[in-house]
């Protein structure tokens, strides 16, 4: 490392101006003292003190600093990517070692160990989670290995053991290297990820090192990639060095049968007494012979339905469907169970499903300003919904509302009072001005929402202008946003999609998989979202389309467009043949509507979790928001075996870990479900007067045991296109023979300001004090 320093000035004023001011100040100072009755030495002394103070101030105005430039040589970066999917434990060829064992052996080999002396080695686990926010990786320098946070998260407790091993052993004498390499092969690493998105994760890691160019990527994987798109290795500019972890040949089939319950497809939220479909995939993991066995749908140990599935020889997957009609409200736990004869691995023969069952016949009151397209398609969608009872009214020129719900045609509109609104679960306001509601009616609507009702405001120019119903002061306490000067209904083609917060809502789960939504042609903007408001649907530039908030015990939402009805002509038809628009509106209303009015009235708290279904042993963050009074909050956890655990909830800033997109103050606690089944999570205030609960399903982890051989063609293509190397297992010792490691020289410039040093201020104060003391002494004050 070499270094040199340079004094640099960045003056506030030009040099010539500072010099001119110095001359002028010197002349005026001398002229001032020249008129005083002092001796010449006294005049010179005072003049010198004043000029010294001025020159010190002028020096400070130069803003001088020392710039130290250091040149140092940095080792090149090399990334070692280890596939941690469960398929790495497969051994379809019947080899003496699995792919995982060979990968661990190679990591402990002299070739990799010696690489750490010539390069900065970074290790990543390629599992299902590495793509999560790679920009926030924290590096732990364990020279010669540097292990990333993603790697530690992927390997869990076993990674800590591995890190301790590196700290303890690999820093010792190289003379014991072979002994240490043997110990490393014996270290247990967890290969439990349900899938590996190799192409997607390589792209993320390459982006992570964009400013620190990688010299090479060492990929230890079976190549069984589940990414939606394959990466073009030639575009990364990084050579891939890939060993063959499995010899070619014909798979060796074992006599042991292993069937498993695979993917399931079902709605996570349905209505009581509503027929619901569940699709199940049953997979053969091993064993080629034919098999016939029952597949059961169960609840509380009772078999609800049973289907017989028959596998032909070497057939890998069979799909079947169940139809059930839930009769009870609340979270309902179902179980899919299979009983294959001769299956020795029974842990994957069952899977639990959690379905939220809501009220039947939820009454909706819809008031519209004019019979527009939005009114037509919304009315059509809600009337077709057997569990929603719509009462629709349109305002006419004389100010009266006429019934248009086609079921109670001619009935007068109900009075908007506190008592009459108790008959409804939700209110929809269309394109109405503020004059549509009296002060008493607006107060009743606010009380309705605060007591647990739902309010949906549809887009419209009349409703969203300054004197519109949406932004009137009468409803300001419950609306998600307020009026902002200059807002207007913009026209164009606006691409929209769910925000991250919208995607985590189970109500929109099926819609989030829709892909691309038809563009909107209008958008009301700008608006001023409230402090407790979240955006669930937004345009490509971030402009909100759907805003919602919790208002008391209820919810309110705004759709900031009057062209959403065009979704009726776009998108794919879902279950029951319902179009995209109908599914969006009905699922939005089901989410806005409370499940049980009484429960919500007793639950001022909100319990938040990022996902209602997690794998066993996966850490869960439980959050709580709301007014909890004095004394804090605790979380009461009831396990599937009916044991209880009470955890204190600490004050924290909540965000993505509990499904929020914006930081919000609240409380949190962490726990790990160690049992399979349903957990009840209940947040309670210290005085016991406030509580809220939710349900969490802990399921057996799905492991990626495919029994398929490695994807040799994909791995060979990665190595060839990137200019790297693909070697057979017998030649693994020569894997890095063609690796070129060229150190780079870095120039680091550090800046140390000296103009603001404390010593300068001390000298300046001393000069002023000394001048003042001499002036007093010589009777000049």
XYZ file of C-alpha atoms in Angstrom, residues 29-758:
730
model
C -7.423 49.125 10.996
C -4.233 51.196 10.864
C -6.198 54.346 10.143
C -8.352 53.651 13.198
C -5.421 53.128 15.562
C -3.457 56.035 13.988
C -5.915 58.551 15.487
C -5.531 57.102 18.981
C -3.105 58.603 21.585
C -0.860 55.541 21.665
C 2.829 54.975 21.171
C 3.973 53.439 17.914
C 4.715 50.013 19.497
C 1.208 49.973 21.062
C -0.408 50.830 17.720
C 1.582 48.097 15.961
C 0.644 45.554 18.636
C -3.119 46.163 18.396
C -2.991 46.347 14.611
C -1.073 43.036 14.466
C -3.618 41.292 16.736
C -6.553 42.493 14.628
C -4.843 41.512 11.363
C -3.951 38.080 12.794
C -7.629 37.488 13.651
C -8.689 38.594 10.157
C -6.102 36.392 8.462
C -7.228 33.423 10.559
C -10.836 34.018 9.460
C -9.667 34.362 5.848
C -7.811 31.054 6.196
C -11.005 29.387 7.440
C -12.839 30.707 4.369
C -10.369 28.783 2.210
C -11.890 25.514 3.559
C -8.573 23.714 3.402
C -8.362 19.936 3.829
C -5.797 17.166 3.499
C -6.551 14.701 0.692
C -4.767 11.409 1.317
C -4.634 9.039 -1.618
C -3.830 5.396 -0.967
C -3.180 2.730 -3.561
C -3.708 -0.891 -2.582
C -3.941 -4.208 -4.342
C -7.172 -6.167 -3.926
C -7.644 -9.851 -4.592
C -10.243 -10.704 -7.250
C -13.688 -11.911 -6.125
C -14.835 -15.483 -6.708
C -18.363 -16.701 -5.893
C -18.995 -20.302 -4.913
C -22.662 -21.187 -5.405
C -23.885 -24.302 -3.628
C -27.265 -25.742 -4.600
C -29.090 -26.526 -1.335
C -32.231 -28.051 -2.838
C -33.325 -31.463 -1.579
C -32.644 -33.026 -4.979
C -28.941 -32.753 -4.175
C -29.503 -35.679 -1.785
C -30.937 -37.826 -4.604
C -28.839 -40.683 -5.929
C -30.692 -42.079 -8.969
C -27.548 -43.722 -10.383
C -26.793 -45.653 -7.208
C -23.326 -44.043 -6.893
C -21.163 -44.414 -3.815
C -21.799 -40.759 -2.922
C -24.730 -38.410 -3.400
C -24.403 -35.082 -5.198
C -24.492 -33.288 -1.852
C -21.653 -35.403 -0.468
C -19.533 -34.731 -3.538
C -20.251 -31.008 -3.326
C -19.125 -30.918 0.307
C -16.044 -32.932 -0.563
C -15.133 -30.476 -3.302
C -15.632 -27.500 -0.973
C -13.071 -29.024 1.373
C -10.626 -29.940 -1.389
C -7.154 -28.363 -1.658
C -8.198 -26.643 -4.901
C -10.877 -24.600 -3.127
C -8.836 -24.062 0.036
C -5.840 -22.772 -1.892
C -8.145 -20.485 -3.885
C -8.764 -18.421 -0.756
C -5.089 -17.387 -0.722
C -5.386 -15.830 -4.174
C -8.945 -14.517 -4.192
C -11.763 -13.272 -1.989
C -14.072 -16.256 -1.805
C -17.791 -15.673 -1.252
C -20.125 -18.612 -0.597
C -23.856 -18.569 -1.368
C -26.528 -21.209 -0.938
C -28.861 -21.438 -3.935
C -32.168 -22.209 -2.273
C -35.645 -20.749 -2.441
C -34.789 -17.584 -0.477
C -31.548 -16.179 -1.825
C -33.373 -13.843 -4.191
C -34.835 -12.003 -1.215
C -33.214 -8.572 -1.069
C -29.610 -9.496 -1.954
C -28.542 -5.840 -1.723
C -28.710 -6.133 2.097
C -26.257 -9.015 2.447
C -23.990 -8.782 5.490
C -20.530 -10.246 5.111
C -18.701 -12.106 7.861
C -14.949 -12.252 7.128
C -13.904 -15.770 8.073
C -10.613 -15.726 6.217
C -10.090 -17.680 4.016
C -13.905 -18.098 3.604
C -16.387 -15.185 3.652
C -19.882 -16.481 4.349
C -22.937 -14.415 3.393
C -26.061 -13.894 5.444
C -28.051 -15.639 2.732
C -25.796 -18.698 3.127
C -26.295 -18.698 6.892
C -30.076 -18.343 6.491
C -30.120 -21.161 3.922
C -28.172 -23.608 6.095
C -29.693 -22.585 9.424
C -28.031 -23.988 12.533
C -25.813 -26.244 10.453
C -24.260 -23.200 8.789
C -23.249 -21.923 12.214
C -21.493 -25.212 12.863
C -19.810 -24.911 9.485
C -18.716 -21.319 10.242
C -17.365 -22.370 13.649
C -15.424 -25.097 11.922
C -13.846 -22.605 9.527
C -12.931 -20.283 12.374
C -11.441 -23.091 14.424
C -9.616 -25.167 11.855
C -8.895 -23.399 8.590
C -6.804 -20.696 10.266
C -4.264 -23.211 11.434
C -1.176 -24.595 9.766
C -1.507 -25.658 6.159
C 0.468 -28.742 7.142
C -2.764 -30.108 8.610
C -4.806 -29.187 5.560
C -5.689 -32.728 4.502
C -6.864 -33.586 7.999
C -9.028 -30.465 8.066
C -10.449 -31.202 4.622
C -11.610 -34.596 5.878
C -13.284 -32.929 8.863
C -15.096 -30.482 6.565
C -16.559 -33.304 4.502
C -18.013 -34.690 7.705
C -19.657 -31.365 8.540
C -23.454 -31.551 8.105
C -25.036 -29.089 5.689
C -28.804 -28.937 5.237
C -30.058 -29.616 1.700
C -33.742 -28.975 2.351
C -34.888 -26.266 -0.054
C -38.060 -27.255 -1.949
C -36.654 -25.901 -5.232
C -33.705 -24.039 -6.688
C -34.163 -21.106 -9.056
C -30.653 -21.332 -10.445
C -30.894 -18.894 -13.367
C -32.822 -16.334 -11.361
C -30.439 -16.513 -8.429
C -27.322 -16.305 -10.599
C -28.719 -13.089 -12.083
C -29.248 -11.670 -8.571
C -25.748 -12.564 -7.461
C -24.237 -11.096 -10.628
C -26.110 -7.868 -9.928
C -24.805 -7.897 -6.351
C -21.224 -7.913 -7.655
C -21.782 -5.417 -10.450
C -19.438 -2.913 -8.769
C -16.949 -5.607 -7.743
C -16.505 -7.643 -10.899
C -16.424 -11.368 -10.325
C -13.424 -13.254 -11.646
C -15.293 -16.564 -11.674
C -18.349 -18.444 -10.436
C -17.935 -21.985 -9.130
C -21.320 -23.718 -9.391
C -21.984 -26.895 -7.401
C -25.455 -27.920 -8.562
C -27.462 -30.675 -10.196
C -28.829 -28.181 -12.747
C -32.485 -28.967 -11.978
C -33.582 -25.365 -12.471
C -37.121 -24.177 -11.681
C -36.621 -20.629 -12.973
C -39.220 -19.355 -15.412
C -36.505 -18.122 -17.790
C -33.025 -19.433 -18.505
C -30.129 -17.031 -18.167
C -27.700 -16.418 -21.044
C -24.322 -16.938 -19.410
C -22.492 -15.177 -22.252
C -24.069 -11.848 -21.226
C -22.696 -11.939 -17.657
C -19.029 -11.782 -18.601
C -18.120 -14.213 -15.810
C -16.710 -17.701 -16.475
C -18.510 -20.614 -14.812
C -16.481 -23.539 -13.476
C -18.817 -26.481 -12.967
C -17.915 -30.012 -11.818
C -19.976 -33.032 -12.775
C -21.482 -34.224 -9.499
C -22.958 -37.387 -11.029
C -21.692 -39.769 -13.696
C -23.889 -40.418 -16.740
C -25.848 -43.660 -16.957
C -29.269 -45.201 -16.532
C -31.093 -44.549 -13.260
C -31.167 -47.450 -10.857
C -34.729 -47.994 -9.621
C -35.167 -49.286 -6.118
C -37.913 -51.636 -5.088
C -39.126 -49.212 -2.382
C -42.276 -47.293 -3.230
C -42.575 -43.639 -2.216
C -45.660 -41.596 -3.042
C -46.337 -38.072 -1.790
C -49.091 -35.482 -1.707
C -47.832 -32.769 -4.053
C -49.196 -29.383 -5.074
C -52.693 -28.415 -3.992
C -54.896 -25.708 -5.477
C -57.775 -24.281 -3.480
C -59.312 -20.890 -2.524
C -58.035 -19.659 0.812
C -61.200 -17.695 1.465
C -64.735 -18.949 0.725
C -68.278 -18.355 1.915
C -70.204 -20.677 4.177
C -72.455 -23.151 2.299
C -70.618 -22.337 -0.936
C -69.366 -25.258 -3.020
C -65.561 -25.188 -3.152
C -63.117 -27.143 -5.310
C -59.768 -28.566 -4.185
C -57.313 -29.949 -6.732
C -54.572 -32.319 -5.543
C -51.513 -33.711 -7.304
C -50.291 -37.109 -6.064
C -46.688 -37.824 -7.084
C -44.539 -40.935 -7.337
C -41.047 -40.206 -5.980
C -39.575 -43.689 -6.330
C -40.568 -47.204 -7.304
C -41.587 -48.016 -10.907
C -44.368 -50.545 -10.347
C -48.093 -49.898 -10.649
C -50.073 -48.987 -7.516
C -53.675 -48.279 -6.552
C -54.659 -46.623 -3.271
C -57.220 -44.208 -1.755
C -56.864 -40.425 -1.443
C -58.935 -38.981 1.398
C -60.175 -35.491 2.256
C -60.499 -35.308 6.045
C -61.481 -32.857 8.769
C -61.052 -33.466 12.493
C -60.166 -37.093 11.802
C -63.384 -37.714 9.838
C -63.198 -38.763 6.184
C -65.301 -36.318 4.179
C -64.582 -37.730 0.716
C -62.450 -40.480 -0.779
C -61.154 -41.041 -4.298
C -59.198 -43.984 -5.684
C -56.071 -43.183 -7.666
C -54.367 -45.733 -9.928
C -50.751 -45.333 -11.098
C -49.560 -47.254 -14.136
C -45.953 -48.465 -14.380
C -43.524 -45.515 -14.262
C -46.379 -42.989 -14.176
C -45.191 -40.054 -12.035
C -48.204 -37.815 -11.366
C -51.970 -38.179 -11.012
C -54.361 -35.266 -10.379
C -57.806 -35.429 -8.808
C -60.395 -33.015 -7.439
C -62.641 -32.814 -4.394
C -65.791 -30.742 -3.956
C -66.896 -29.681 -0.480
C -69.388 -27.243 0.997
C -68.230 -25.690 4.304
C -71.049 -25.308 6.807
C -69.178 -23.541 9.613
C -67.669 -20.058 9.672
C -64.111 -19.203 10.654
C -60.815 -20.892 9.778
C -61.366 -24.526 8.772
C -58.517 -27.028 8.689
C -58.701 -29.872 6.162
C -56.270 -32.683 5.451
C -55.389 -34.607 2.313
C -54.145 -38.095 3.152
C -52.986 -40.998 1.008
C -52.351 -44.615 1.995
C -50.136 -46.280 -0.657
C -49.436 -49.966 0.115
C -45.781 -50.628 0.820
C -44.864 -46.928 1.181
C -42.190 -46.822 3.880
C -41.900 -43.001 3.902
C -45.184 -41.872 5.434
C -44.145 -38.320 6.380
C -45.070 -37.005 2.921
C -48.389 -38.860 2.739
C -50.463 -36.008 4.185
C -50.930 -32.283 3.697
C -53.093 -29.811 5.593
C -55.137 -26.990 4.059
C -56.396 -23.877 5.853
C -59.530 -22.248 4.404
C -61.157 -19.117 5.846
C -64.964 -19.455 5.742
C -66.922 -16.184 5.883
C -70.553 -15.176 6.486
C -73.299 -16.052 4.074
C -75.599 -13.524 2.398
C -73.636 -10.397 3.127
C -75.893 -7.437 2.292
C -74.375 -4.665 0.183
C -75.861 -1.166 -0.198
C -74.815 0.517 -3.462
C -75.641 4.212 -4.163
C -74.705 5.529 -7.618
C -74.910 8.998 -9.150
C -75.628 8.016 -12.767
C -76.270 4.678 -14.542
C -72.746 4.484 -16.023
C -70.719 1.495 -17.286
C -69.177 0.948 -13.847
C -72.658 0.606 -12.381
C -73.739 -1.898 -15.016
C -70.817 -4.309 -14.656
C -70.496 -4.023 -10.881
C -74.198 -4.699 -10.444
C -73.999 -7.669 -12.810
C -71.033 -9.144 -10.912
C -72.582 -8.771 -7.462
C -76.019 -10.050 -8.465
C -74.364 -13.212 -9.780
C -72.691 -13.786 -6.414
C -74.934 -16.145 -4.443
C -73.548 -15.069 -1.075
C -73.885 -11.321 -1.641
C -77.278 -9.646 -1.517
C -77.148 -6.357 -3.431
C -79.414 -3.373 -2.868
C -78.563 -0.901 -5.662
C -79.988 2.617 -6.048
C -79.338 5.337 -8.638
C -79.844 9.062 -8.001
C -82.117 10.902 -10.407
C -82.446 14.588 -11.240
C -84.891 15.348 -8.439
C -82.413 14.010 -5.863
C -84.319 10.807 -5.136
C -82.821 7.312 -5.364
C -84.536 4.613 -7.439
C -83.961 0.887 -6.833
C -82.030 -0.935 -9.602
C -81.047 -4.203 -7.938
C -83.516 -6.296 -10.042
C -84.627 -8.250 -6.988
C -86.430 -5.611 -4.956
C -87.299 -3.251 -7.782
C -89.471 -0.392 -6.616
C -88.470 -0.622 -2.945
C -87.525 2.749 -1.449
C -83.960 3.380 -0.396
C -83.474 2.663 3.314
C -82.860 5.606 5.597
C -79.156 6.031 6.279
C -79.374 5.830 10.050
C -77.225 3.993 12.544
C -79.918 1.372 13.138
C -80.807 0.725 9.478
C -77.174 0.398 8.409
C -76.687 -2.453 10.889
C -78.472 -4.638 8.321
C -75.576 -4.242 5.852
C -71.993 -5.466 5.700
C -70.739 -2.919 3.158
C -71.670 0.377 1.504
C -70.576 1.318 -2.031
C -70.680 4.980 -3.049
C -70.462 5.795 -6.762
C -70.013 9.105 -8.556
C -71.807 11.311 -6.021
C -71.285 14.877 -4.855
C -71.144 15.873 -1.212
C -74.781 17.024 -1.322
C -75.917 13.396 -1.711
C -75.581 12.897 2.066
C -76.819 15.074 4.868
C -74.653 15.664 7.919
C -76.708 13.171 9.918
C -76.390 10.513 7.192
C -72.621 11.047 6.898
C -72.291 10.671 10.679
C -74.235 7.398 10.515
C -71.950 6.117 7.729
C -68.839 6.972 9.758
C -70.296 5.183 12.783
C -71.161 2.203 10.559
C -67.531 1.846 9.412
C -66.009 2.470 12.837
C -68.242 -0.269 14.274
C -66.942 -2.823 11.779
C -68.640 -2.114 8.450
C -66.973 -1.701 5.067
C -67.011 1.289 2.692
C -65.938 1.250 -0.971
C -65.672 4.532 -2.902
C -65.701 4.106 -6.691
C -63.848 6.448 -9.004
C -65.664 9.336 -10.624
C -65.069 12.998 -11.399
C -68.034 14.171 -9.319
C -67.017 12.073 -6.313
C -63.324 12.973 -6.359
C -63.417 16.699 -7.087
C -62.966 19.155 -4.254
C -66.681 19.294 -3.416
C -67.178 15.585 -4.120
C -68.434 13.034 -1.642
C -65.075 11.254 -1.320
C -63.239 14.259 0.103
C -65.979 15.937 2.070
C -65.191 16.749 5.695
C -68.216 14.688 6.653
C -66.351 11.446 5.812
C -62.733 12.581 6.279
C -62.243 10.534 9.465
C -62.755 7.219 7.659
C -61.487 7.855 4.104
C -58.078 6.498 2.987
C -57.046 9.787 1.318
C -57.872 13.494 1.212
C -58.146 16.017 -1.608
C -54.945 17.525 -3.014
C -54.885 20.761 -4.962
C -54.479 20.332 -8.703
C -55.850 16.795 -8.847
C -57.677 15.742 -11.972
C -58.796 12.663 -13.886
C -55.826 11.942 -16.158
C -56.389 10.112 -19.412
C -53.984 7.682 -21.088
C -53.027 4.026 -20.880
C -51.877 3.137 -17.375
C -50.321 -0.265 -16.659
C -51.301 -1.444 -13.185
C -50.297 -4.273 -10.880
C -50.600 -5.318 -7.254
C -48.166 -3.752 -4.820
C -46.177 -6.090 -2.534
C -48.735 -5.463 0.196
C -51.542 -6.378 -2.200
C -49.833 -9.605 -3.227
C -49.625 -10.914 0.340
C -53.383 -10.612 0.892
C -55.014 -14.020 0.611
C -58.105 -12.307 -0.861
C -56.093 -11.391 -3.969
C -53.992 -14.574 -4.141
C -55.622 -15.921 -7.298
C -55.646 -12.499 -8.977
C -51.957 -11.919 -8.218
C -51.170 -14.933 -10.412
C -53.121 -13.394 -13.303
C -49.934 -11.935 -14.777
C -50.661 -8.755 -16.676
C -53.828 -6.736 -16.127
C -55.537 -4.753 -18.888
C -54.456 -1.089 -18.753
C -56.690 1.589 -17.258
C -57.642 4.594 -19.390
C -58.199 7.068 -16.540
C -56.553 7.760 -13.199
C -57.395 10.395 -10.570
C -54.191 11.954 -9.293
C -52.700 13.288 -7.123
C -54.286 12.495 -3.767
C -52.959 12.706 -0.227
C -52.997 9.248 1.446
C -53.695 9.169 5.161
C -51.176 7.947 7.775
C -52.875 4.536 8.165
C -53.476 3.983 4.454
C -51.863 1.334 2.240
C -51.837 1.041 -1.546
C -52.786 -2.413 -2.810
C -52.965 -1.664 -6.546
C -50.789 0.919 -8.294
C -49.751 2.165 -11.729
C -46.272 1.559 -13.107
C -45.079 4.977 -11.864
C -46.283 4.242 -8.332
C -49.516 6.256 -8.554
C -52.066 4.481 -6.317
C -55.154 2.925 -7.876
C -56.606 1.096 -4.855
C -56.150 2.642 -1.409
C -57.510 1.119 1.790
C -57.221 1.666 5.512
C -58.477 0.400 8.824
C -61.035 2.841 10.240
C -62.005 1.869 13.765
C -63.089 -1.749 13.533
C -63.983 -1.555 9.836
C -62.232 -0.894 6.532
C -62.629 1.703 3.814
C -61.234 1.692 0.274
C -61.047 3.967 -2.770
C -60.661 3.005 -6.445
C -59.069 6.041 -8.110
C -60.249 5.345 -11.649
C -63.565 5.320 -13.512
C -62.379 2.868 -16.187
C -61.830 -0.245 -14.085
C -64.963 -1.722 -15.657
C -62.917 -2.324 -18.846
C -61.390 -5.320 -17.046
C -64.699 -7.011 -17.803
C -63.497 -7.307 -21.411
C -59.958 -8.403 -20.515
C -58.221 -11.113 -18.533
C -59.076 -14.776 -18.270
C -62.247 -16.261 -16.857
C -61.801 -17.747 -13.421
C -63.717 -20.373 -11.490
C -67.377 -20.274 -12.403
C -66.669 -18.423 -15.629
C -66.462 -15.055 -13.848
C -64.409 -12.370 -15.610
C -61.445 -10.485 -14.187
C -63.508 -7.449 -13.149
C -66.120 -9.552 -11.354
C -63.500 -11.538 -9.473
C -61.626 -8.404 -8.431
C -64.706 -6.579 -7.139
C -66.172 -9.553 -5.277
C -62.865 -10.547 -3.668
C -62.243 -6.918 -2.678
C -65.649 -6.756 -0.995
C -65.116 -10.081 0.788
C -61.856 -8.688 2.179
C -63.447 -5.381 3.193
C -66.456 -7.022 4.844
C -65.899 -8.199 8.428
C -66.461 -11.866 9.143
C -68.241 -11.428 12.442
C -69.531 -8.081 13.622
C -69.318 -9.001 17.261
C -65.773 -10.282 17.104
C -64.522 -7.126 15.453
C -66.210 -4.931 18.017
C -64.141 -6.685 20.714
C -60.859 -6.634 18.783
C -59.228 -3.176 18.597
C -55.840 -4.774 17.984
C -54.657 -6.221 14.682
C -52.419 -9.280 14.471
C -50.136 -9.341 11.424
C -48.168 -12.206 9.871
C -46.599 -12.242 6.426
C -48.072 -15.624 5.458
C -50.768 -17.770 7.046
C -49.039 -20.993 5.906
C -45.384 -21.721 6.692
C -43.099 -24.735 6.773
C -42.368 -26.496 10.020
C -39.287 -25.009 11.792
C -39.550 -21.799 9.722
C -39.251 -18.665 11.883
C -42.447 -16.601 12.071
C -42.596 -12.905 12.959
C -45.844 -11.933 14.700
C -46.762 -8.249 14.691
C -49.481 -6.269 16.426
C -50.662 -2.734 15.727
C -53.313 -0.567 17.322
C -54.009 1.247 20.556
C -53.023 -1.112 23.371
C -53.236 1.273 26.310
C -50.707 1.004 29.132
C -48.535 -2.004 29.875
C -47.727 -3.337 26.418
C -48.836 -6.491 24.617
C -48.205 -10.215 24.939
C -48.773 -13.000 22.425
C -50.549 -16.166 23.536
C -49.713 -19.072 21.218
C -51.794 -22.252 21.258
C -50.033 -25.170 19.554
C -51.657 -28.046 17.618
C -51.172 -30.263 20.680
C -53.129 -27.700 22.765
C -50.115 -26.456 24.664
C -49.897 -22.729 25.377
C -46.930 -20.404 25.196
C -46.924 -16.727 26.178
C -44.329 -14.444 24.602
C -43.801 -10.746 25.347
C -44.189 -8.457 22.340
C -41.630 -5.669 22.169
C -42.028 -2.250 20.590
C -40.665 -2.321 17.054
C -40.874 -0.762 13.614
C -42.915 -3.195 11.511
C -42.617 -3.556 7.755
C -42.140 -6.388 5.260
C -41.558 -9.056 7.910
C -45.277 -8.898 8.787
C -46.564 -8.079 5.294
C -46.489 -4.259 5.424
C -44.930 -2.170 2.663
C -44.399 0.980 4.743
C -42.847 1.154 8.221
C -45.332 1.384 11.058
C -44.852 1.435 14.824
C -46.163 -1.610 16.610
C -45.116 -4.681 18.566
C -43.466 -7.910 17.517
C -42.273 -11.276 18.716
C -40.653 -14.233 16.972
C -41.329 -17.908 17.339
C -40.634 -21.131 15.451
C -43.449 -23.680 14.942
C -42.025 -27.089 15.846
C -45.274 -29.016 15.341
C -47.306 -29.659 12.225
C -50.844 -28.332 12.381
C -52.788 -25.195 13.287
C -51.479 -22.564 15.676
C -53.695 -19.880 17.179
C -51.897 -16.567 17.680
C -53.624 -14.129 20.032
C -52.316 -10.670 20.950
C -53.552 -9.372 24.304
C -53.130 -6.036 26.026
C -51.716 -6.062 29.548
C -55.072 -5.142 31.111
C -56.848 -7.883 29.138
C -59.424 -5.534 27.623
C -58.059 -5.643 24.054
C -57.275 -8.723 22.025
C -57.089 -9.999 18.468
C -56.206 -13.368 16.983
C -55.309 -15.123 13.780
C -54.553 -18.650 12.604
C -51.223 -20.014 11.371
C -50.810 -23.356 9.599
C -47.490 -25.149 10.051
C -46.994 -27.743 7.317
C -44.444 -30.425 6.577
C -41.777 -28.951 4.248
C -42.036 -30.013 0.634
C -38.665 -31.353 -0.423
C -37.501 -31.469 -4.026
C -36.766 -35.193 -4.247
C -37.373 -35.695 -7.956
C -35.291 -38.795 -8.585
C -34.171 -37.219 -11.880
C -30.538 -37.272 -13.043
C -28.588 -34.029 -13.199
C -29.352 -31.631 -16.047
C -26.008 -32.170 -17.743
C -26.937 -30.226 -20.886
C -27.866 -27.080 -18.933
C -24.719 -27.108 -16.809
C -22.482 -27.786 -19.811
C -24.124 -24.882 -21.672
C -23.467 -22.509 -18.757
C -19.782 -23.413 -18.695
C -19.321 -23.335 -22.455
C -21.108 -20.038 -23.157
C -19.386 -18.247 -20.293
C -15.895 -19.339 -21.301
C -15.404 -21.407 -18.170
C -14.879 -25.133 -17.695
C -17.019 -28.261 -17.299
C -15.115 -31.217 -15.894
C -16.070 -34.755 -15.023
C -15.889 -35.883 -11.424
C -12.703 -37.827 -12.016
C -10.990 -34.586 -13.127
C -12.338 -32.314 -10.388
C -8.822 -31.659 -9.129
C -8.219 -29.810 -12.413
C -11.425 -27.748 -12.210
C -9.644 -24.433 -11.708
C -6.597 -25.011 -13.930
C -7.784 -22.415 -16.460
C -8.914 -19.875 -13.883
C -7.092 -16.557 -14.308
C -6.985 -14.424 -11.169
C -5.754 -10.872 -11.772
C -5.604 -8.553 -8.751
C -6.767 -5.007 -9.250
C -5.362 -1.760 -7.900
C -7.706 0.438 -5.941
C -7.178 4.118 -5.203
C -8.791 5.236 -1.965
C -8.995 8.961 -1.291
C -9.707 10.123 2.258
C -10.490 13.763 3.041
C -9.606 15.339 6.423
C -10.784 18.951 6.827
C -8.437 21.227 8.858
C -10.245 24.586 8.548
C -12.771 23.623 11.239
C -10.197 22.317 13.719
C -10.827 23.299 17.323
